Coordinates of C-alpha atoms in Angstrom, one line a residue:
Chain A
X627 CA -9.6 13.7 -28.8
X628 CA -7.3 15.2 -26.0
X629 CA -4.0 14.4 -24.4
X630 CA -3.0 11.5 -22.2
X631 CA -2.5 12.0 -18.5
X632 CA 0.1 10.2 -17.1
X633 CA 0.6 9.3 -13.5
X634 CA 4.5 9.4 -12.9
X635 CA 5.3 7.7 -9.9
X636 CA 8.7 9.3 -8.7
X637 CA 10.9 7.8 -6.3
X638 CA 10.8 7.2 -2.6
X639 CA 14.1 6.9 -1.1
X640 CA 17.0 9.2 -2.3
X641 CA 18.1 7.5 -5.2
X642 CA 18.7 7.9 -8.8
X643 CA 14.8 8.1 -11.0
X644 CA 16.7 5.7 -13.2
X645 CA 17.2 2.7 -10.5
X646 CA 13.2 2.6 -9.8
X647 CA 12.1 3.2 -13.0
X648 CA 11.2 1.4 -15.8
X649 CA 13.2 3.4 -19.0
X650 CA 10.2 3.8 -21.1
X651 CA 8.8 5.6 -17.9
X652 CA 12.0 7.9 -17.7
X653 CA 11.4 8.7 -21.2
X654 CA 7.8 9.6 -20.8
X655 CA 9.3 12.1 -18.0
X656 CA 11.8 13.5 -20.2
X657 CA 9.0 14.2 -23.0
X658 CA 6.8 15.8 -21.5
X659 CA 6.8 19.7 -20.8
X660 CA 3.5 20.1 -18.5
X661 CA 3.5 19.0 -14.7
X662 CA 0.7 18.6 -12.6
X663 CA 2.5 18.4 -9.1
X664 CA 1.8 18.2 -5.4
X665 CA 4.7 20.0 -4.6
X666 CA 6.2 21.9 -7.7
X667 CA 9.9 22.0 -6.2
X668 CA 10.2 18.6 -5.2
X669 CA 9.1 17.8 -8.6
X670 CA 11.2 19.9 -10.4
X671 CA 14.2 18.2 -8.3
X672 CA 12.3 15.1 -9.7
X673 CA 12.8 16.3 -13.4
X674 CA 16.2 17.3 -12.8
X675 CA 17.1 14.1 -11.4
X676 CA 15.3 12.1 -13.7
X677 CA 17.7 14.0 -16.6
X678 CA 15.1 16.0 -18.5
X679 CA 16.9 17.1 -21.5
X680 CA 15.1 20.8 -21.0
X681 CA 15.9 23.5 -18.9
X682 CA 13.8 22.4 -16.0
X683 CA 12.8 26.5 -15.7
X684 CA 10.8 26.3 -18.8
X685 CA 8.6 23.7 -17.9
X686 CA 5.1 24.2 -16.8
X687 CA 5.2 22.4 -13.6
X688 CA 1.6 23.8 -11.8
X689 CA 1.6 22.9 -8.0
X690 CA -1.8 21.0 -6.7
X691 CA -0.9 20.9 -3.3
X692 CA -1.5 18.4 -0.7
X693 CA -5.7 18.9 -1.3
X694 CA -6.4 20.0 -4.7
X695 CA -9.0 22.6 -5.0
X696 CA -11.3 20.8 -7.5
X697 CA -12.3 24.3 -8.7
X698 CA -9.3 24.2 -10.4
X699 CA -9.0 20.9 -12.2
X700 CA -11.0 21.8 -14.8
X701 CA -8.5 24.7 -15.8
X702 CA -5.6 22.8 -15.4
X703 CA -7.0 20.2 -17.6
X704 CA -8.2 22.8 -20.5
X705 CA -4.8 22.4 -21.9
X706 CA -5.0 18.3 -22.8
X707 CA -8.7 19.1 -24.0
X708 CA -7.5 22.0 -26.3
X709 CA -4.3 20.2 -27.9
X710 CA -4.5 16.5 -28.6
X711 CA -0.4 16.3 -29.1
X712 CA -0.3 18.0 -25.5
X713 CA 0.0 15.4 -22.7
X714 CA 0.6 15.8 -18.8
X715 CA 1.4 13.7 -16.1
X716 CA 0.1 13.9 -12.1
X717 CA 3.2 13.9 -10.1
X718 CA 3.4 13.0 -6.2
X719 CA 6.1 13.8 -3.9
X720 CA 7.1 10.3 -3.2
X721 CA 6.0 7.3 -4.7
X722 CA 2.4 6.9 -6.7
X723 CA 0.2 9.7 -7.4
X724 CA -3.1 8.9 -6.1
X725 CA -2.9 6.3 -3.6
X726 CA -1.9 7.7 -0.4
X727 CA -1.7 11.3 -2.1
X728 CA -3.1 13.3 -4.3
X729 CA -4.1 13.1 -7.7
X730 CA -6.9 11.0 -8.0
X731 CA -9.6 13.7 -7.7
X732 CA -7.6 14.9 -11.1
X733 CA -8.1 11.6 -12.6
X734 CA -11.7 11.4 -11.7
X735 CA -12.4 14.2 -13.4
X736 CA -10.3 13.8 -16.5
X737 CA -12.4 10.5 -17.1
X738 CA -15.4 12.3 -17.0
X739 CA -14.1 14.7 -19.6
X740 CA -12.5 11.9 -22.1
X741 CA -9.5 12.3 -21.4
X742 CA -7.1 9.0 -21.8
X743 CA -6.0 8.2 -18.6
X744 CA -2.5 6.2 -18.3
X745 CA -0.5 4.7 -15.2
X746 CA 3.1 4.5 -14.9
X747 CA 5.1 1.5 -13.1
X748 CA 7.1 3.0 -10.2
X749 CA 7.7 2.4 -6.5
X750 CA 5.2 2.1 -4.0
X751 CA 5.8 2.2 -0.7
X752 CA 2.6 0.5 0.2
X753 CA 3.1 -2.3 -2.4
X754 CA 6.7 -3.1 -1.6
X755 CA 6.1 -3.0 2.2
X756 CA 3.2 -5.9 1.0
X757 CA 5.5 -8.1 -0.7
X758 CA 8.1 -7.8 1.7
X759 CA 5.8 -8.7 5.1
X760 CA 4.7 -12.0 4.2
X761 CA 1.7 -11.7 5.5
X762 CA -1.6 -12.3 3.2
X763 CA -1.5 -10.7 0.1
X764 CA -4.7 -12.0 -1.5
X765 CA -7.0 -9.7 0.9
X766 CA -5.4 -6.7 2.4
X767 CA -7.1 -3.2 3.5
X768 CA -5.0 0.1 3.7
X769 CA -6.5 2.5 6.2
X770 CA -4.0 5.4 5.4
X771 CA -2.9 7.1 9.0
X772 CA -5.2 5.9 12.1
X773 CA -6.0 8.3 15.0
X774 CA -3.2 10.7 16.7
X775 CA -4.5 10.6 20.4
X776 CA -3.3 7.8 22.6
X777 CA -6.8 6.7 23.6
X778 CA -8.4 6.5 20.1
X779 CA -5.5 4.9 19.1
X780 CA -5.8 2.1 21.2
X781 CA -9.6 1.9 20.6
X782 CA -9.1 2.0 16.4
X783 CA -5.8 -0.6 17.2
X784 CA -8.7 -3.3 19.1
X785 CA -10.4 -3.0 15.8
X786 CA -7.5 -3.5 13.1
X787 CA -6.4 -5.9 15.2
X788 CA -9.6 -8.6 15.3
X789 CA -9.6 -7.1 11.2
X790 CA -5.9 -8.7 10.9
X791 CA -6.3 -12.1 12.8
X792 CA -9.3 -12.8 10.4
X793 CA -6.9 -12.8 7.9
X794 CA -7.2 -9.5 6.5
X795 CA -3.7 -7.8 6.4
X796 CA -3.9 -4.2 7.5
X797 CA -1.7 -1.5 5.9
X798 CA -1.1 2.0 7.7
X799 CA 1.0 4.9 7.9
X800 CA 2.2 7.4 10.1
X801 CA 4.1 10.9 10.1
X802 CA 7.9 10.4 10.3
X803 CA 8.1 12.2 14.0
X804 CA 4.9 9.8 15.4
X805 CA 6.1 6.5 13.9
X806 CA 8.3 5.5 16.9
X807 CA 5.4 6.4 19.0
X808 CA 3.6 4.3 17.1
X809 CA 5.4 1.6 17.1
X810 CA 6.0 1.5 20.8
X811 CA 1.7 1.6 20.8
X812 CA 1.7 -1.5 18.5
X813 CA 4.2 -3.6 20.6
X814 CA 2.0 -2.4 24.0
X815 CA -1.2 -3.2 22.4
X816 CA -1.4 -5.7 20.3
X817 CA -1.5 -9.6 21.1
X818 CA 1.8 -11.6 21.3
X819 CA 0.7 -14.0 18.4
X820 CA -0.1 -11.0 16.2
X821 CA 2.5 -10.5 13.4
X822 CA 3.7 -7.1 12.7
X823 CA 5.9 -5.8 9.8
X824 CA 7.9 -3.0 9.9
X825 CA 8.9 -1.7 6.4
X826 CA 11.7 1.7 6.7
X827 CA 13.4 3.4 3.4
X828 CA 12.2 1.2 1.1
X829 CA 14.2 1.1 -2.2
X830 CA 16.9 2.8 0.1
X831 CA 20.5 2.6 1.2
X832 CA 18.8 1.7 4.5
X833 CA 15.9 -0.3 3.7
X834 CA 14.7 -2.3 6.2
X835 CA 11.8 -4.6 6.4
X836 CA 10.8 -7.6 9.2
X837 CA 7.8 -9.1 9.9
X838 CA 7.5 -11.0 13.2
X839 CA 5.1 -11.6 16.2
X840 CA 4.8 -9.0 18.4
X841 CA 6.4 -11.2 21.5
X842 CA 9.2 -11.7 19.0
X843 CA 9.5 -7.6 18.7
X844 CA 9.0 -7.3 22.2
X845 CA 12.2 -9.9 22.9
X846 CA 14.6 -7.7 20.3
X847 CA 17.4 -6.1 22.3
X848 CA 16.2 -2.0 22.1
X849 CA 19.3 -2.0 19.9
X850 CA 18.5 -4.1 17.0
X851 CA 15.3 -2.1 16.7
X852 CA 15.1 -0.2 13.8
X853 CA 15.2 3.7 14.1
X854 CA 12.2 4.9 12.8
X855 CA 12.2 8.8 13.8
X856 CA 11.4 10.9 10.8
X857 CA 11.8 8.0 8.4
X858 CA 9.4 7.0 5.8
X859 CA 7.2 3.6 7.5
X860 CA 4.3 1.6 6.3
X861 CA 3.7 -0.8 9.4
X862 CA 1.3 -4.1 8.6
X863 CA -0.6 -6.4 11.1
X864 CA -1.5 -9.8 9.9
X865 CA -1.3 -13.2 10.3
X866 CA 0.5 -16.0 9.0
X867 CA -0.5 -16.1 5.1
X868 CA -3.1 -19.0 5.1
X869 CA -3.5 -22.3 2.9
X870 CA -3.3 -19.8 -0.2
X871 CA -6.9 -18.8 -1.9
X872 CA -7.1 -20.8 -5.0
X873 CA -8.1 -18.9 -8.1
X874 CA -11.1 -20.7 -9.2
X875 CA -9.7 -22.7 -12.0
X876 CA -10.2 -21.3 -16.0
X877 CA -11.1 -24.1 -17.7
X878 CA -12.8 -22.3 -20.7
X879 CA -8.4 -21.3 -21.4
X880 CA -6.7 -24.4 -20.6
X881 CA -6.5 -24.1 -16.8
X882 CA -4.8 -20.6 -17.2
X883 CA -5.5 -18.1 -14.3
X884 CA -5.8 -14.3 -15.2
X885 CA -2.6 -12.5 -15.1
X886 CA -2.6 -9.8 -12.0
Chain B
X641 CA 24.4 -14.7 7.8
X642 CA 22.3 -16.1 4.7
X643 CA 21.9 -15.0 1.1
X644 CA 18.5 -12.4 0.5
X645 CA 15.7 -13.8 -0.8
X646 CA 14.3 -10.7 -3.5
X647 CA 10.7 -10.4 -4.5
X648 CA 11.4 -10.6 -8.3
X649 CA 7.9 -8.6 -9.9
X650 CA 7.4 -10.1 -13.5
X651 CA 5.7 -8.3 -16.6
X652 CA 1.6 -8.7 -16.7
X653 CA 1.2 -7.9 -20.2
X654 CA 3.2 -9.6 -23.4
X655 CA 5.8 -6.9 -23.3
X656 CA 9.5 -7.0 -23.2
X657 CA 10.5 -7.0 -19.6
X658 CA 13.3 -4.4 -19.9
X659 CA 9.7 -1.8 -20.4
X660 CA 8.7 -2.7 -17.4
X661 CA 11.2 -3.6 -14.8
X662 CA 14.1 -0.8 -13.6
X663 CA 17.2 -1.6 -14.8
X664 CA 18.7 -2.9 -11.2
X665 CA 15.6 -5.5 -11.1
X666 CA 16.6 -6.7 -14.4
X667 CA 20.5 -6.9 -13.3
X668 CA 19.4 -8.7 -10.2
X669 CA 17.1 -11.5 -12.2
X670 CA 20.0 -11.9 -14.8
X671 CA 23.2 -12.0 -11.8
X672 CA 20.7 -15.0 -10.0
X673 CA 21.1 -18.6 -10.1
X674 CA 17.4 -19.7 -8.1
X675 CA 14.3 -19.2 -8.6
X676 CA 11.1 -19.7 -6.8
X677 CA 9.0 -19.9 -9.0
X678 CA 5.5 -20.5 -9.1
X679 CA 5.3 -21.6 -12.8
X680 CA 8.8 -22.7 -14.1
X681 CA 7.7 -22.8 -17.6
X682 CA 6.8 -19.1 -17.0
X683 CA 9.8 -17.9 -14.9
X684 CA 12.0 -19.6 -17.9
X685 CA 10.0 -17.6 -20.0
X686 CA 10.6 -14.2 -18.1
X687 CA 14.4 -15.0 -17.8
X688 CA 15.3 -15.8 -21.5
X689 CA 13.4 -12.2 -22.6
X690 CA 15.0 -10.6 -19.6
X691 CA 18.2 -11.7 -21.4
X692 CA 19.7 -14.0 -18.4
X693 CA 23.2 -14.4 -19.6
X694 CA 23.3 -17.9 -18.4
X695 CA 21.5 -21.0 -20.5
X696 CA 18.1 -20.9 -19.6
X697 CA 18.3 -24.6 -18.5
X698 CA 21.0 -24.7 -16.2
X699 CA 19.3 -22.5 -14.0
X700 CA 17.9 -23.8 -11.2
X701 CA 14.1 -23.1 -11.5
X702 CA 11.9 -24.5 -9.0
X703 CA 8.4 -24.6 -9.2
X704 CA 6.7 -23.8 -6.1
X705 CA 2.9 -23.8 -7.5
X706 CA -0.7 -21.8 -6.8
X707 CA -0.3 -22.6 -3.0
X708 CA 3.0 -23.7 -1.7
X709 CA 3.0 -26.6 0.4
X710 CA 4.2 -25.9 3.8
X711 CA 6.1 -28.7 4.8
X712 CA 8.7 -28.0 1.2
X713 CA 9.6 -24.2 2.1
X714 CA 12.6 -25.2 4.2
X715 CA 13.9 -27.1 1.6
X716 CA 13.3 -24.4 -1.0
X717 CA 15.2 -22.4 1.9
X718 CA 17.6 -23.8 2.9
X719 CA 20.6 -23.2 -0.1
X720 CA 20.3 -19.1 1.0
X721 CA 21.2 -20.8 5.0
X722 CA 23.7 -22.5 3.9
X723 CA 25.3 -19.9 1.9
X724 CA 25.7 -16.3 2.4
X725 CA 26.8 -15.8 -1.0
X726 CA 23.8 -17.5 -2.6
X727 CA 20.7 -15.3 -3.6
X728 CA 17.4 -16.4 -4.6
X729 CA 14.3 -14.7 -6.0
X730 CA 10.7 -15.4 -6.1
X731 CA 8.4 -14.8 -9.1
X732 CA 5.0 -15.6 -9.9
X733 CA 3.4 -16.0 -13.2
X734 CA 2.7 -12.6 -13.4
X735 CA 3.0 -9.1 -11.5
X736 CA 4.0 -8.9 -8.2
X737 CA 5.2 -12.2 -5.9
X738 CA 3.0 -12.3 -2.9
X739 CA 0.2 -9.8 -3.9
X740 CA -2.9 -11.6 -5.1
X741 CA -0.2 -14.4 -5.9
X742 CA 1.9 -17.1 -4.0
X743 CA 5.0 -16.1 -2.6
X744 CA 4.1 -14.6 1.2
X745 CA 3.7 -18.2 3.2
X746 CA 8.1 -18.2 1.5
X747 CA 8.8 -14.6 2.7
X748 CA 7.1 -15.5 6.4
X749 CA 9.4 -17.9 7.0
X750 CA 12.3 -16.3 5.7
X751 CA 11.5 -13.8 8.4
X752 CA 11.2 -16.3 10.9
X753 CA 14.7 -18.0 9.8
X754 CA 16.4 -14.3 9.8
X755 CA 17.0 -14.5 5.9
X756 CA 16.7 -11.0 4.6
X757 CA 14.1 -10.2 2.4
X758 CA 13.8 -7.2 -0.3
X759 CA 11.0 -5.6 -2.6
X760 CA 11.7 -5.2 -5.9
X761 CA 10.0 -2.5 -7.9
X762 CA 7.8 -3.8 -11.0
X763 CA 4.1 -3.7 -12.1
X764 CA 1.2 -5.0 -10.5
X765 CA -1.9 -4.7 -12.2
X766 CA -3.9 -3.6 -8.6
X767 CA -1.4 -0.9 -7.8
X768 CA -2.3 0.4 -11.6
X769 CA -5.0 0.0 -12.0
X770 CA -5.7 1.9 -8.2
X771 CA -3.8 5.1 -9.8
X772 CA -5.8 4.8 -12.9
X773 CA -9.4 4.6 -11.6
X774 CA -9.6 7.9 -9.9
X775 CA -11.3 6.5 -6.9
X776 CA -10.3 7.2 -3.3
X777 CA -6.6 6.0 -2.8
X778 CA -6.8 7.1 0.8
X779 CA -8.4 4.4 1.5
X780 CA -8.9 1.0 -0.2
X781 CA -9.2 -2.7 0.2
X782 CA -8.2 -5.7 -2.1
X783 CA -11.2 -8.9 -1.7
X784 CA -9.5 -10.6 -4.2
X785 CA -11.8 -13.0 -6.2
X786 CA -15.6 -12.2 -5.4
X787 CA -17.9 -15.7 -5.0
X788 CA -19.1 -17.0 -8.3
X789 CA -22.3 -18.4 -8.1
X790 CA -24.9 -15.5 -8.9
X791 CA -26.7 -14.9 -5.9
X792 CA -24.2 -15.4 -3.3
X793 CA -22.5 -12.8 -5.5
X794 CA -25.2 -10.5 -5.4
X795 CA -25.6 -10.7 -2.1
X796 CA -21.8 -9.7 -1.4
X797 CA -21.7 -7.3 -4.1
X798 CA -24.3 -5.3 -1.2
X799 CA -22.2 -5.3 1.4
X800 CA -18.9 -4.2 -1.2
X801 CA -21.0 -1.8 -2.6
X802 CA -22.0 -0.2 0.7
X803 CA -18.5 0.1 1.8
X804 CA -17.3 1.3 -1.5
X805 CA -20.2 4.5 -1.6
X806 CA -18.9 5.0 2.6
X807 CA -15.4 5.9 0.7
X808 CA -13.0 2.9 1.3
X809 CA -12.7 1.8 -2.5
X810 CA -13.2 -2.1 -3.4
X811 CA -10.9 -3.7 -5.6
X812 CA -11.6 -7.2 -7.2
X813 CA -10.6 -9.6 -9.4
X814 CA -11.7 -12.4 -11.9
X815 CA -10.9 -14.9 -13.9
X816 CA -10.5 -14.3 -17.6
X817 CA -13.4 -16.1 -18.6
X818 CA -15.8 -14.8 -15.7
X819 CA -14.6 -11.0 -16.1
X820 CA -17.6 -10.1 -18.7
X821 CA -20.1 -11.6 -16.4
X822 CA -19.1 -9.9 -13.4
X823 CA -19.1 -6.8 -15.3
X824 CA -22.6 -7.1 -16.5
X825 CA -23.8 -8.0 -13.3
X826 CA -21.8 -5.0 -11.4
X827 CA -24.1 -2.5 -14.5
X828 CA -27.3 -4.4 -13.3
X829 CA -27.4 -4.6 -9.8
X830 CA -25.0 -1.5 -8.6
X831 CA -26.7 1.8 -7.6
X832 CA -26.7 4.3 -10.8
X833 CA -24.6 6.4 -8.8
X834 CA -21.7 4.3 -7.8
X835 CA -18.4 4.6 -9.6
X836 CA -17.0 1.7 -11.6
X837 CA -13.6 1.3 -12.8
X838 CA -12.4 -1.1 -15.2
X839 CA -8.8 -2.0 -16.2
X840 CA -8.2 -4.4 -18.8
X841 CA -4.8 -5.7 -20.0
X842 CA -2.9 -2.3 -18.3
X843 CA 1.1 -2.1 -19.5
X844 CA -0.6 -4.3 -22.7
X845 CA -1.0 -2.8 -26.1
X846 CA -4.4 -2.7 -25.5
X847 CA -4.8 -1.3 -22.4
X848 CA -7.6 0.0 -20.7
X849 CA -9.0 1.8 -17.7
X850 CA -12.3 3.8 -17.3
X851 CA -13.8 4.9 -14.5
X852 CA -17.2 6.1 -14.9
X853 CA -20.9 6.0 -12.6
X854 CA -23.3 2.7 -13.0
X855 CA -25.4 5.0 -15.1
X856 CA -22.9 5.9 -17.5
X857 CA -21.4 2.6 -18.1
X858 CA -25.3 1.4 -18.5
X859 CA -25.7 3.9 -21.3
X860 CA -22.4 3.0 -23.1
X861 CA -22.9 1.7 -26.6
X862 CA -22.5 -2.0 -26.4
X863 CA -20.0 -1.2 -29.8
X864 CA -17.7 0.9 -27.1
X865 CA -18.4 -1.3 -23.9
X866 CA -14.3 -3.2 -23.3
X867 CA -13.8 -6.5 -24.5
X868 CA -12.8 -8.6 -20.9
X869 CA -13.6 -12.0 -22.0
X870 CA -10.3 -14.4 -21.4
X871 CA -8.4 -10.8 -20.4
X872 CA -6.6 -10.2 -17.7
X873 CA -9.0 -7.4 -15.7
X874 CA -9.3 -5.5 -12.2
X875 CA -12.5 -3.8 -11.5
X876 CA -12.6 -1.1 -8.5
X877 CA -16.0 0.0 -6.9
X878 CA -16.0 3.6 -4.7
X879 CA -16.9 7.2 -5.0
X880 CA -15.4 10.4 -6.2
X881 CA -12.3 10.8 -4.1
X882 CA -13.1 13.1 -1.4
X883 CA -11.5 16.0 -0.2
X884 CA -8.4 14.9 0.4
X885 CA -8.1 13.5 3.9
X886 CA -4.0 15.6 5.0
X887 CA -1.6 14.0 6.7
X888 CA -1.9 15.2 9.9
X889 CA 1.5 18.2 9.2
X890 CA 4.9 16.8 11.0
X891 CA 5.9 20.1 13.1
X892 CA 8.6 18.4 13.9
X893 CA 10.2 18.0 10.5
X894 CA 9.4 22.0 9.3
X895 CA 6.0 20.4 7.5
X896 CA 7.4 17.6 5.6
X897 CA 5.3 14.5 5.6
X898 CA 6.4 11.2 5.4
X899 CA 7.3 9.7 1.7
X900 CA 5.2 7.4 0.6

C-alpha cells in the first residue's frame, strides 16, 4: 500500500485554476500538502490561485526542475511508500505534467515501485491546439521543438512536411522569442497547399487559433497576423481531415465503438 | 461576423459531467441552443446530466455521424453565418471532438468560412492516459486503431515497436471487444524489454493505468492481469523517458520558456 500520485495539470493562460479545472480536481489541489514541482514558485502561485485553504508556506512543495535528477526520485517518493494516507501530485509549470515537461520520469518510476498512479483533467495546450486546427485528429505525431539553426530547420521542415501531406498531422513547439521566426520559416518553406495552424494563448483573454493554407497565410495583410513574440504557440501542419477512419465496427456490443 | 463554433469535450467514463468539465464548459453547453453532434441520443444524454436549463427536446441536436458527409457541413454551418449571435458546439460520443473522433473535417471549414473556432478544456482518454503511462511525453504519436487481422498486425506491431524503443512513444487504440486480444498479443510478440502501458476506463470508477516492461506484464498473475474486454482502453508502447530533452532556454525572456 502507498499513496496516490496525482498529475495536476495547472493552467496555461493567466486565468483563474477554477475556469480550467474540473472542481473535483481543484479539490484534489486543495487536499493535498506535498508538491512535486518543476518550478516550486510558480507552483506555489498555482496553490495560491487555486485557493488552497493552507498557508501556502507550510506546504512541502519540492522543486524537480526542468530535468529531474532521477537520483532523486526515489527519495522524493519514500514519503507515499512510507504513509499510505499521504498522497502527492506532479505539478508542471503550465499545462500537463509529463507531456511536453517533466514528470514522467517520476511516474515511471513510481509504477515500478506500486505506487497508484492517477491523472487529472486540465488544459493542454497541445490537445486544445488539436481540436481547434481541424486538421486529422485520428493520427497525429508531436515532435516537441525541431532544430534552432536556419539550415536544419529547413532540412527537418522537408521532412514534417511530406509526414503532414500523408495525412499525419504534425504538432511542434517553439520558445516564445523564436516562434515569429518560426513562423516566418513555415510560410517561406512550406508548400502553398499545406495547411498550417496557428494556436496563441489558449484558454486566454487572447486566444487565437486559425488553420489555413500556407498561400492563404501568405495573402493575410502583415496586420491581421497574429503576434506571436514571447507568446505561448503550438503550430500544426496537416492536411485537410480525410474521409474519417472508421472504427471497425463492435458488433460483439451492439454496434457500440469504445469510448476515447 | 458569425457566431463561434466551440469544441464541446464530453465525459468518457459514466460520471457526472460537472466532475469532469470546468465550470465555464459546463455554462457554455447549458447557455447553447445547437449541437453537432455526432450521436444525438448521446449529446441529449450529456446535456440533460449537464443540467441544460432548457427541455432536452427543444434543442436543436443534429447528428452529424462517425464521418460527416462533406457535401452537409455547410448546411450544418450555415445558422452561425447567418447570425452573429448564434453559437454552436460540437461533441462526440465521448472525449474530445476531433481527436480520434469526428468533428475536424466541421472545424476545417469553419476556418475556411472565417467562423471562429475555440477549444474547450475536458478529458480525453489519450491526453490521460499519456500523463499516466510514464513513457516519453517529449515525444509521441497517436496510430489510432492498429490492423486487426493477426499477422498484418504483427507485422506493424515491428515497425511501432521499433519506433517506440528509438523514444517517440506509440499510442493506440481498440475496440472494446478486440482490446484483450491486442493485449495478449502486445505480451507475446513485444521484446521483454519494452514498456507497456495500459489505461482502462480512466476518470471511471474503475480506472486503470500501469505501465510496466513486456517481462513484467508476462509474469503478472493472470488473477491481477486488467479486465479490457468490452472497456474502453488506450495502450501506449515506448521506453523509460529519457533524460529530459530542455527547451532550448529563451534569453530573451530572463529564462522563461514557453507555457505549454
Amino acid at each position: 500500500m502507498a499513496g496516490i500520485l496525482y498529475l495536476l495539470p495547472v493552467p496555461i493562460a493567466a486565468v483563474d485554476p477554477a475556469d480550467v479545472l474540473p472542481p473535483p480536481v481543484l479539490a484534489t489541489a486543495r487536499r493535498l500538502g506535498y508538491f512535486l514541482a518543476e518550478d516550486a514558485r510558480s507552483a506555489r502561485a498555482f496553490l495560491k490561485a487555486a485557493g488552497h485553504p493552507r498557508p501556502i508556506a507550510s506546504l512541502q512543495v519540492v522543486e524537480i526542475g526542468h530535468a529531474p535528477d532521477p537520483d532523486l526520485i526515489d527519495g522524493w517518493l519514500a514519503p507515499l511508500r512510507a504513509d499510505p494516507a499521504l498522497d502527492a501530485a506532479v505539478v508542471s509549470e503550465a499545462g500537463c505534467p509529463g507531456i511536453a515537461d517533466p514528470g514522467a520520469e517520476l511516474v515511471a518510476r513510481a509504477h515500478d515501485l506500486g505506487i497508484p498512479v492517477r491523472p487529472l483533467v486540465g488544459p493542454s495546450s497541445i490537445l486544445l491546439a488539436l481540436m481547434a486546427a481541424g486538421l486529422n485528429g485520428q493520427r497525429f505525431r508531436f515532435l516537441g521543438y525541431l532544430p534552432q539553426a536556419g539550415e536544419e530547420l529547413v532540412a527537418r521542415l522537408r521532412g514534417v512536411e511530406r509526414d503532414a501531406r500523408l495525412g499525419e498531422t504534425q504538432v511542434f513547439i517553439e520558445t516564445g522569442y523564436r516562434n515569429q521566426r518560426l513562423f516566418e520559416t513555415l510560410l517561406r518553406q512550406c508548400d502553398p497547399d499545406t495547411r498550417l495552424a496557428v494556436a496563441v494563448d489558449l484558454t486566454g483573454a487572447a486566444e487565437f487559433a486559425r488553420q489555413w493554407r500556407i498561400a492563404d497565410w501568405r495573402q493575410l495583410p502583415v496586420s491581421l497576423r497574429p503576434d506571436l513574440s514571447r507568446r505561448p504557440a503550438v503550430f500544426l501542419l496537416g492536411t485537410a481531415p480525410p474521409a474519417r477512419q472508421r472504427a471497425p465496427r463492435d458488433t460483439a456490443t451492439g454496434g457500440r465503438r469504445a469510448r476515447h
